[in-house]
Amino acid sequence: MTPTTLTENIQLTFTDEGFAAFLQTLNEPEWLTEIRKAAWARFKELPWPSNRDEEWMRTDIRLFHLEKFFIPSARGEVATGTPVLADGVDLVGSAASCDGVASGASQFDSAMAEKGVIFGTISELLGEHGELIRKHLFQVVDGLEDRFAALHQATWTSGVFLYVPRNVCVEKPIHTFSTMTDGGCDFSHTLIVLEEGAEATVLAESNNANDAVGLHCGAIEIVVGDRGNLRYVNLQDWSQKVWHFAHQKAVIGQDTNLQWTVGALGSRLAKVNQHVSLRGKRGTCQVNGVMFTENKQHLSYHTLQHHEKPDCTSDFLYKGALQDQSRTVWRGMIKVDVEAQQTDGYQRNDNLLLSSKARADSIPGLEIEADDVRCTHGSTSGRVDEELIFYAQCRGFTRKEAIRAIVTGFFQQVFDRVTIESVREALALAISRRVRDYE
Amino acid sequence: MSDVLKIVDLHVSIGDKEILRGVNLSMTEGETHALMGPNGSGKSTLGLAIMGHPNYKCTQGEILLNGENILELEPNERARAGIFMAFQRPVAIPGVKMADFLRHATTNVRNPDRKEGEDLIPMREFRKEIKANMEQLQMDSEFARRYVNDGFSGGEMKRAEILQLAMLQPKFAILDETDSGLDADAVRLASQSINEIGHNKMGLLIITHHDKLLEHNPPNFTHVILGGRIVETGGKELAEELHAQGYDRIRKQYPEAAKVNDESEAEAEAVV
């Protein structure tokens, strides 16, 4: 089959014909085409989730119409976007995409490549590292789990692959950036594999122009081998007209460390499943989540910390601030398997309501089968405490200054846990831009 | 001309409940006043009303700073006008560092006309000043990096309040039991510090049950508050008498005020 090149005039719809034409544009090995076809069949057989599904009860997607979008492709124009996480950071590699198509070749330090580290877009690397990619791709996330997962597995483009071999430490961060044009789609796929004893830091971010309509339907797959250490940052700051659906999962081994920081700021509606499986003894996972919503945004984050083996620690903290009529849903679950004794699991979600019309639903949950564990969870939601405002006012702060300081302080407690300075700064700046003056 | 804070026939209610029923009190800069009274008499209410707490409604009377009524001013405007209160139980502001909080506070109070977003006082100058004050209060330098009152022990909270008093240099300061919950050494340190910072300089309104604080800061006037009214004013010997003998004589002498006080205390207990 000869690959054809898409021109800006041809836009492929999410139909059998469109999908068939899309497959023709790809020059992919048979096994990968099969993965896509299986997912497409699944996509067709599943209904869209509805409010009868537990996970979607609070998240209404009736206004989402896939037929308004087209299978990701270059659309003849390029959105520049504004990455912020890499400001002043000495990077070892970077990749960027627009509308799910790589913007130029990915960059990677050749010294790292000599140590066997692989980084680039999946399509770039399929020829040389096809078997390695095949071993891991769609092995962590379940691409057939629901209709969005299947849609992603069938029609994803612009995947990024990072592979760090045994005992290799990639000291400087790797940066990935995705953007979209108005009306565009981003179906990017992230695959990160750290072998035993490997270390890396990945800063991933996505944003596009204010008011640009778009659809992100993505997935992140992370594998951290025994004694591995990964710091992963994911800053989602799409325009408030973007639909954002994502399945994100990490599987971590024995004596590992995973620090996963999530900035959930953008999108019109987001539904994200974040899942960490602790699959080896003494694995440690820390998740730091920052949500800040405004206008009519709706962000729905569902986390699962799954303890499969003994002696692991997981610590999930999500903090959200809500303005205007925005809404957040946070649903957390700590699942402890019967053999996962001595589990130390913690989950917390705190929300600050900055408007009487904002609403935060916080639903922590535990599912524990082992009998010798320590699992704690908690959540709070409330307005800014008037006593705190009064105290700061007594020290000369205006009411507005007082609220600004209190809101910033609320998030500072999450930033304190983030060990990467540029990330702390970018998040703090994003928050301070968003904090308005409240009466 | 010395600054004068004058409270005239002040009535204050929380909700429908009247707590202060006509308080009169006049303080001049440099004077120390002790405010004493049993529980429920309205001591803290007077302090919070002077600062402008939104839950404390002034239904009658005036609070005059150099002849100008401040009742319509926001708490921050009162702070910038030179009024300060050290809280009995200050609230924590998690995530906001003591140093950042105080730098902002100091800037605003020293430049009462500062607009939001304008520059803060230079970091160097501020650091030097806060360091000197913290050393005087025997506070570890780590303290400035901690979050405002977050996880502070009782003693640390009180010292943090005194540190703010030292930095903000108000004209008038209300000290609401700034010596309570401290051990003997800490009381002595707090009392000496307050003496050095404010005695004979600021107008101090000291609310206390302790005699150490007044020993180091002998009051020019002692006011006894009962049932929401100041029933008696004397010199420092009145404070000494109350420390030694309690409020029995006062209650007998002012039975109506004592009755009001007992009722409001009983109500407060019922609420708790």
PDB file of N, CA, C and O in Angstrom, chain B residues 163-221:
ATOM      1  N   LEU B 163       5.936  40.242  67.367  1.00  0.00           N
ATOM      2  CA  LEU B 163       6.801  40.588  66.243  1.00  0.00           C
ATOM      3  C   LEU B 163       6.070  41.541  65.283  1.00  0.00           C
ATOM      4  O   LEU B 163       6.642  42.516  64.784  1.00  0.00           O
ATOM      5  N   GLN B 164       4.805  41.253  65.042  1.00  0.00           N
ATOM      6  CA  GLN B 164       4.024  42.114  64.145  1.00  0.00           C
ATOM      7  C   GLN B 164       3.832  43.501  64.752  1.00  0.00           C
ATOM      8  O   GLN B 164       3.902  44.514  64.058  1.00  0.00           O
ATOM      9  N   LEU B 165       3.625  43.528  66.066  1.00  0.00           N
ATOM     10  CA  LEU B 165       3.521  44.813  66.764  1.00  0.00           C
ATOM     11  C   LEU B 165       4.800  45.627  66.558  1.00  0.00           C
ATOM     12  O   LEU B 165       4.765  46.825  66.254  1.00  0.00           O
ATOM     13  N   ALA B 166       5.936  44.928  66.678  1.00  0.00           N
ATOM     14  CA  ALA B 166       7.227  45.609  66.552  1.00  0.00           C
ATOM     15  C   ALA B 166       7.432  46.128  65.136  1.00  0.00           C
ATOM     16  O   ALA B 166       7.954  47.221  64.934  1.00  0.00           O
ATOM     17  N   MET B 167       7.020  45.347  64.142  1.00  0.00           N
ATOM     18  CA  MET B 167       7.235  45.752  62.757  1.00  0.00           C
ATOM     19  C   MET B 167       6.279  46.870  62.335  1.00  0.00           C
ATOM     20  O   MET B 167       6.640  47.748  61.569  1.00  0.00           O
ATOM     21  N   LEU B 168       5.046  46.803  62.823  1.00  0.00           N
ATOM     22  CA  LEU B 168       4.038  47.734  62.319  1.00  0.00           C
ATOM     23  C   LEU B 168       4.020  49.068  63.071  1.00  0.00           C
ATOM     24  O   LEU B 168       3.495  50.064  62.577  1.00  0.00           O
ATOM     25  N   GLN B 169       4.604  49.079  64.281  1.00  0.00           N
ATOM     26  CA  GLN B 169       4.728  50.325  65.048  1.00  0.00           C
ATOM     27  C   GLN B 169       3.452  51.181  65.031  1.00  0.00           C
ATOM     28  O   GLN B 169       3.458  52.332  64.564  1.00  0.00           O
ATOM     29  N   PRO B 170       2.363  50.631  65.550  1.00  0.00           N
ATOM     30  CA  PRO B 170       1.108  51.396  65.515  1.00  0.00           C
ATOM     31  C   PRO B 170       1.111  52.543  66.542  1.00  0.00           C
ATOM     32  O   PRO B 170       1.963  52.588  67.425  1.00  0.00           O
ATOM     33  N   LYS B 171       0.118  53.408  66.384  1.00  0.00           N
ATOM     34  CA  LYS B 171      -0.071  54.449  67.395  1.00  0.00           C
ATOM     35  C   LYS B 171      -0.760  53.864  68.613  1.00  0.00           C
ATOM     36  O   LYS B 171      -0.454  54.205  69.751  1.00  0.00           O
ATOM     37  N   PHE B 172      -1.726  52.980  68.358  1.00  0.00           N
ATOM     38  CA  PHE B 172      -2.475  52.351  69.450  1.00  0.00           C
ATOM     39  C   PHE B 172      -2.502  50.843  69.244  1.00  0.00           C
ATOM     40  O   PHE B 172      -2.736  50.380  68.126  1.00  0.00           O
ATOM     41  N   ALA B 173      -2.259  50.110  70.329  1.00  0.00           N
ATOM     42  CA  ALA B 173      -2.257  48.653  70.220  1.00  0.00           C
ATOM     43  C   ALA B 173      -3.121  48.050  71.308  1.00  0.00           C
ATOM     44  O   ALA B 173      -3.024  48.424  72.478  1.00  0.00           O
ATOM     45  N   ILE B 174      -3.991  47.149  70.878  1.00  0.00           N
ATOM     46  CA  ILE B 174      -4.801  46.384  71.821  1.00  0.00           C
ATOM     47  C   ILE B 174      -4.122  45.030  71.968  1.00  0.00           C
ATOM     48  O   ILE B 174      -3.922  44.335  70.963  1.00  0.00           O
ATOM     49  N   LEU B 175      -3.753  44.665  73.165  1.00  0.00           N
ATOM     50  CA  LEU B 175      -3.077  43.386  73.368  1.00  0.00           C
ATOM     51  C   LEU B 175      -4.035  42.461  74.115  1.00  0.00           C
ATOM     52  O   LEU B 175      -4.244  42.618  75.311  1.00  0.00           O
ATOM     53  N   ASP B 176      -4.638  41.524  73.369  1.00  0.00           N
ATOM     54  CA  ASP B 176      -5.655  40.668  73.967  1.00  0.00           C
ATOM     55  C   ASP B 176      -5.024  39.397  74.520  1.00  0.00           C
ATOM     56  O   ASP B 176      -4.756  38.449  73.790  1.00  0.00           O
ATOM     57  N   GLU B 177      -4.771  39.403  75.810  1.00  0.00           N
ATOM     58  CA  GLU B 177      -4.165  38.259  76.503  1.00  0.00           C
ATOM     59  C   GLU B 177      -2.919  37.751  75.791  1.00  0.00           C
ATOM     60  O   GLU B 177      -2.766  36.560  75.541  1.00  0.00           O
ATOM     61  N   THR B 178      -2.052  38.680  75.484  1.00  0.00           N
ATOM     62  CA  THR B 178      -0.812  38.331  74.797  1.00  0.00           C
ATOM     63  C   THR B 178       0.125  37.541  75.713  1.00  0.00           C
ATOM     64  O   THR B 178       1.146  37.027  75.293  1.00  0.00           O
ATOM     65  N   ASP B 179      -0.255  37.417  76.966  1.00  0.00           N
ATOM     66  CA  ASP B 179       0.570  36.677  77.938  1.00  0.00           C
ATOM     67  C   ASP B 179      -0.087  35.374  78.381  1.00  0.00           C
ATOM     68  O   ASP B 179       0.448  34.673  79.215  1.00  0.00           O
ATOM     69  N   SER B 180      -1.247  35.029  77.796  1.00  0.00           N
ATOM     70  CA  SER B 180      -1.911  33.822  78.302  1.00  0.00           C
ATOM     71  C   SER B 180      -1.323  32.571  77.652  1.00  0.00           C
ATOM     72  O   SER B 180      -0.812  32.622  76.538  1.00  0.00           O
ATOM     73  N   GLY B 181      -1.388  31.484  78.376  1.00  0.00           N
ATOM     74  CA  GLY B 181      -0.915  30.204  77.849  1.00  0.00           C
ATOM     75  C   GLY B 181       0.593  30.102  77.748  1.00  0.00           C
ATOM     76  O   GLY B 181       1.114  29.252  77.040  1.00  0.00           O
ATOM     77  N   LEU B 182       1.305  30.979  78.424  1.00  0.00           N
ATOM     78  CA  LEU B 182       2.770  30.945  78.359  1.00  0.00           C
ATOM     79  C   LEU B 182       3.346  30.515  79.703  1.00  0.00           C
ATOM     80  O   LEU B 182       2.738  30.743  80.746  1.00  0.00           O
ATOM     81  N   ASP B 183       4.538  29.926  79.658  1.00  0.00           N
ATOM     82  CA  ASP B 183       5.189  29.613  80.932  1.00  0.00           C
ATOM     83  C   ASP B 183       5.846  30.891  81.474  1.00  0.00           C
ATOM     84  O   ASP B 183       5.889  31.924  80.803  1.00  0.00           O
ATOM     85  N   ALA B 184       6.371  30.805  82.705  1.00  0.00           N
ATOM     86  CA  ALA B 184       6.849  32.002  83.404  1.00  0.00           C
ATOM     87  C   ALA B 184       7.926  32.742  82.610  1.00  0.00           C
ATOM     88  O   ALA B 184       7.883  33.972  82.491  1.00  0.00           O
ATOM     89  N   ASP B 185       8.877  31.990  82.019  1.00  0.00           N
ATOM     90  CA  ASP B 185       9.952  32.638  81.262  1.00  0.00           C
ATOM     91  C   ASP B 185       9.408  33.371  80.049  1.00  0.00           C
ATOM     92  O   ASP B 185       9.832  34.482  79.736  1.00  0.00           O
ATOM     93  N   ALA B 186       8.455  32.699  79.367  1.00  0.00           N
ATOM     94  CA  ALA B 186       7.896  33.290  78.151  1.00  0.00           C
ATOM     95  C   ALA B 186       7.086  34.531  78.487  1.00  0.00           C
ATOM     96  O   ALA B 186       7.110  35.518  77.749  1.00  0.00           O
ATOM     97  N   VAL B 187       6.384  34.504  79.630  1.00  0.00           N
ATOM     98  CA  VAL B 187       5.626  35.691  80.054  1.00  0.00           C
ATOM     99  C   VAL B 187       6.586  36.850  80.301  1.00  0.00           C
ATOM    100  O   VAL B 187       6.336  37.983  79.884  1.00  0.00           O
ATOM    101  N   ARG B 188       7.712  36.552  80.932  1.00  0.00           N
ATOM    102  CA  ARG B 188       8.673  37.612  81.234  1.00  0.00           C
ATOM    103  C   ARG B 188       9.219  38.208  79.933  1.00  0.00           C
ATOM    104  O   ARG B 188       9.282  39.416  79.756  1.00  0.00           O
ATOM    105  N   LEU B 189       9.562  37.316  78.994  1.00  0.00           N
ATOM    106  CA  LEU B 189      10.092  37.779  77.713  1.00  0.00           C
ATOM    107  C   LEU B 189       9.057  38.631  76.969  1.00  0.00           C
ATOM    108  O   LEU B 189       9.369  39.705  76.456  1.00  0.00           O
ATOM    109  N   ALA B 190       7.812  38.138  76.949  1.00  0.00           N
ATOM    110  CA  ALA B 190       6.749  38.875  76.260  1.00  0.00           C
ATOM    111  C   ALA B 190       6.563  40.242  76.914  1.00  0.00           C
ATOM    112  O   ALA B 190       6.473  41.276  76.239  1.00  0.00           O
ATOM    113  N   SER B 191       6.545  40.266  78.248  1.00  0.00           N
ATOM    114  CA  SER B 191       6.309  41.518  78.973  1.00  0.00           C
ATOM    115  C   SER B 191       7.423  42.523  78.724  1.00  0.00           C
ATOM    116  O   SER B 191       7.165  43.707  78.485  1.00  0.00           O
ATOM    117  N   GLN B 192       8.666  42.021  78.772  1.00  0.00           N
ATOM    118  CA  GLN B 192       9.813  42.916  78.531  1.00  0.00           C
ATOM    119  C   GLN B 192       9.784  43.444  77.101  1.00  0.00           C
ATOM    120  O   GLN B 192      10.040  44.626  76.854  1.00  0.00           O
ATOM    121  N   SER B 193       9.472  42.551  76.167  1.00  0.00           N
ATOM    122  CA  SER B 193       9.460  42.966  74.760  1.00  0.00           C
ATOM    123  C   SER B 193       8.419  44.044  74.521  1.00  0.00           C
ATOM    124  O   SER B 193       8.684  45.043  73.855  1.00  0.00           O
ATOM    125  N   ILE B 194       7.245  43.827  75.079  1.00  0.00           N
ATOM    126  CA  ILE B 194       6.184  44.820  74.900  1.00  0.00           C
ATOM    127  C   ILE B 194       6.605  46.153  75.504  1.00  0.00           C
ATOM    128  O   ILE B 194       6.398  47.216  74.917  1.00  0.00           O
ATOM    129  N   ASN B 195       7.271  46.061  76.653  1.00  0.00           N
ATOM    130  CA  ASN B 195       7.764  47.278  77.286  1.00  0.00           C
ATOM    131  C   ASN B 195       8.711  48.030  76.357  1.00  0.00           C
ATOM    132  O   ASN B 195       8.600  49.231  76.153  1.00  0.00           O
ATOM    133  N   GLU B 196       9.655  47.276  75.777  1.00  0.00           N
ATOM    134  CA  GLU B 196      10.646  47.939  74.910  1.00  0.00           C
ATOM    135  C   GLU B 196      10.007  48.486  73.636  1.00  0.00           C
ATOM    136  O   GLU B 196      10.377  49.542  73.148  1.00  0.00           O
ATOM    137  N   ILE B 197       9.062  47.726  73.098  1.00  0.00           N
ATOM    138  CA  ILE B 197       8.467  48.132  71.820  1.00  0.00           C
ATOM    139  C   ILE B 197       7.494  49.296  71.987  1.00  0.00           C
ATOM    140  O   ILE B 197       7.499  50.246  71.208  1.00  0.00           O
ATOM    141  N   GLY B 198       6.658  49.201  73.043  1.00  0.00           N
ATOM    142  CA  GLY B 198       5.549  50.136  73.051  1.00  0.00           C
ATOM    143  C   GLY B 198       5.346  50.983  74.294  1.00  0.00           C
ATOM    144  O   GLY B 198       4.679  52.017  74.224  1.00  0.00           O
ATOM    145  N   HIS B 199       5.898  50.548  75.436  1.00  0.00           N
ATOM    146  CA  HIS B 199       5.562  51.239  76.674  1.00  0.00           C
ATOM    147  C   HIS B 199       6.062  52.688  76.644  1.00  0.00           C
ATOM    148  O   HIS B 199       7.189  52.948  76.261  1.00  0.00           O
ATOM    149  N   ASN B 200       5.197  53.572  77.019  1.00  0.00           N
ATOM    150  CA  ASN B 200       5.467  55.023  77.011  1.00  0.00           C
ATOM    151  C   ASN B 200       5.629  55.594  75.608  1.00  0.00           C
ATOM    152  O   ASN B 200       5.978  56.758  75.443  1.00  0.00           O
ATOM    153  N   LYS B 201       5.427  54.757  74.570  1.00  0.00           N
ATOM    154  CA  LYS B 201       5.505  55.267  73.190  1.00  0.00           C
ATOM    155  C   LYS B 201       4.122  55.203  72.563  1.00  0.00           C
ATOM    156  O   LYS B 201       3.535  56.198  72.192  1.00  0.00           O
ATOM    157  N   MET B 202       3.629  53.952  72.456  1.00  0.00           N
ATOM    158  CA  MET B 202       2.303  53.771  71.866  1.00  0.00           C
ATOM    159  C   MET B 202       1.246  53.951  72.949  1.00  0.00           C
ATOM    160  O   MET B 202       1.557  53.964  74.134  1.00  0.00           O
ATOM    161  N   GLY B 203       0.002  54.047  72.507  1.00  0.00           N
ATOM    162  CA  GLY B 203      -1.088  53.894  73.449  1.00  0.00           C
ATOM    163  C   GLY B 203      -1.375  52.405  73.553  1.00  0.00           C
ATOM    164  O   GLY B 203      -1.664  51.765  72.545  1.00  0.00           O
ATOM    165  N   LEU B 204      -1.222  51.814  74.729  1.00  0.00           N
ATOM    166  CA  LEU B 204      -1.437  50.377  74.880  1.00  0.00           C
ATOM    167  C   LEU B 204      -2.719  50.113  75.652  1.00  0.00           C
ATOM    168  O   LEU B 204      -2.936  50.703  76.713  1.00  0.00           O
ATOM    169  N   LEU B 205      -3.563  49.236  75.096  1.00  0.00           N
ATOM    170  CA  LEU B 205      -4.734  48.769  75.839  1.00  0.00           C
ATOM    171  C   LEU B 205      -4.498  47.293  76.107  1.00  0.00           C
ATOM    172  O   LEU B 205      -4.553  46.473  75.201  1.00  0.00           O
ATOM    173  N   ILE B 206      -4.153  46.989  77.362  1.00  0.00           N
ATOM    174  CA  ILE B 206      -3.721  45.634  77.695  1.00  0.00           C
ATOM    175  C   ILE B 206      -4.851  44.867  78.370  1.00  0.00           C
ATOM    176  O   ILE B 206      -5.347  45.269  79.431  1.00  0.00           O
ATOM    177  N   ILE B 207      -5.256  43.793  77.726  1.00  0.00           N
ATOM    178  CA  ILE B 207      -6.257  42.913  78.321  1.00  0.00           C
ATOM    179  C   ILE B 207      -5.493  41.737  78.914  1.00  0.00           C
ATOM    180  O   ILE B 207      -4.774  41.037  78.193  1.00  0.00           O
ATOM    181  N   THR B 208      -5.598  41.538  80.204  1.00  0.00           N
ATOM    182  CA  THR B 208      -4.774  40.487  80.823  1.00  0.00           C
ATOM    183  C   THR B 208      -5.385  39.968  82.108  1.00  0.00           C
ATOM    184  O   THR B 208      -6.174  40.651  82.769  1.00  0.00           O
ATOM    185  N   HIS B 209      -5.024  38.740  82.446  1.00  0.00           N
ATOM    186  CA  HIS B 209      -5.348  38.192  83.763  1.00  0.00           C
ATOM    187  C   HIS B 209      -4.095  38.085  84.613  1.00  0.00           C
ATOM    188  O   HIS B 209      -4.123  37.694  85.759  1.00  0.00           O
ATOM    189  N   HIS B 210      -2.982  38.400  83.997  1.00  0.00           N
ATOM    190  CA  HIS B 210      -1.677  38.131  84.579  1.00  0.00           C
ATOM    191  C   HIS B 210      -1.134  39.390  85.231  1.00  0.00           C
ATOM    192  O   HIS B 210      -1.372  40.481  84.740  1.00  0.00           O
ATOM    193  N   ASP B 211      -0.352  39.271  86.287  1.00  0.00           N
ATOM    194  CA  ASP B 211       0.205  40.501  86.848  1.00  0.00           C
ATOM    195  C   ASP B 211       1.584  40.846  86.280  1.00  0.00           C
ATOM    196  O   ASP B 211       1.996  41.980  86.305  1.00  0.00           O
ATOM    197  N   LYS B 212       2.273  39.831  85.713  1.00  0.00           N
ATOM    198  CA  LYS B 212       3.630  40.078  85.180  1.00  0.00           C
ATOM    199  C   LYS B 212       3.632  41.142  84.080  1.00  0.00           C
ATOM    200  O   LYS B 212       4.472  42.034  84.045  1.00  0.00           O
ATOM    201  N   LEU B 213       2.677  41.015  83.160  1.00  0.00           N
ATOM    202  CA  LEU B 213       2.629  41.936  82.028  1.00  0.00           C
ATOM    203  C   LEU B 213       2.467  43.376  82.518  1.00  0.00           C
ATOM    204  O   LEU B 213       3.104  44.292  82.020  1.00  0.00           O
ATOM    205  N   LEU B 214       1.629  43.546  83.528  1.00  0.00           N
ATOM    206  CA  LEU B 214       1.400  44.904  84.049  1.00  0.00           C
ATOM    207  C   LEU B 214       2.537  45.356  84.955  1.00  0.00           C
ATOM    208  O   LEU B 214       2.779  46.550  85.107  1.00  0.00           O
ATOM    209  N   GLU B 215       3.254  44.386  85.532  1.00  0.00           N
ATOM    210  CA  GLU B 215       4.427  44.748  86.330  1.00  0.00           C
ATOM    211  C   GLU B 215       5.470  45.419  85.446  1.00  0.00           C
ATOM    212  O   GLU B 215       6.081  46.411  85.812  1.00  0.00           O
ATOM    213  N   HIS B 216       5.670  44.831  84.253  1.00  0.00           N
ATOM    214  CA  HIS B 216       6.641  45.402  83.319  1.00  0.00           C
ATOM    215  C   HIS B 216       6.088  46.612  82.591  1.00  0.00           C
ATOM    216  O   HIS B 216       6.843  47.412  82.053  1.00  0.00           O
ATOM    217  N   ASN B 217       4.775  46.683  82.514  1.00  0.00           N
ATOM    218  CA  ASN B 217       4.142  47.785  81.789  1.00  0.00           C
ATOM    219  C   ASN B 217       3.085  48.434  82.682  1.00  0.00           C
ATOM    220  O   ASN B 217       1.893  48.296  82.457  1.00  0.00           O
ATOM    221  N   PRO B 218       3.533  49.099  83.763  1.00  0.00           N
ATOM    222  CA  PRO B 218       2.565  49.620  84.725  1.00  0.00           C
ATOM    223  C   PRO B 218       1.551  50.546  84.055  1.00  0.00           C
ATOM    224  O   PRO B 218       1.942  51.440  83.307  1.00  0.00           O
ATOM    225  N   PRO B 219       0.276  50.277  84.280  1.00  0.00           N
ATOM    226  CA  PRO B 219      -0.751  51.065  83.612  1.00  0.00           C
ATOM    227  C   PRO B 219      -0.934  52.441  84.259  1.00  0.00           C
ATOM    228  O   PRO B 219      -0.848  52.567  85.475  1.00  0.00           O
ATOM    229  N   ASN B 220      -1.197  53.419  83.419  1.00  0.00           N
ATOM    230  CA  ASN B 220      -1.586  54.729  83.940  1.00  0.00           C
ATOM    231  C   ASN B 220      -3.024  54.683  84.425  1.00  0.00           C
ATOM    232  O   ASN B 220      -3.407  55.388  85.348  1.00  0.00           O
ATOM    233  N   PHE B 221      -3.797  53.826  83.748  1.00  0.00           N
ATOM    234  CA  PHE B 221      -5.212  53.685  84.104  1.00  0.00           C
ATOM    235  C   PHE B 221      -5.599  52.222  84.086  1.00  0.00           C
ATOM    236  O   PHE B 221      -5.093  51.460  83.270  1.00  0.00           O
TER     237      PHE B 221
END
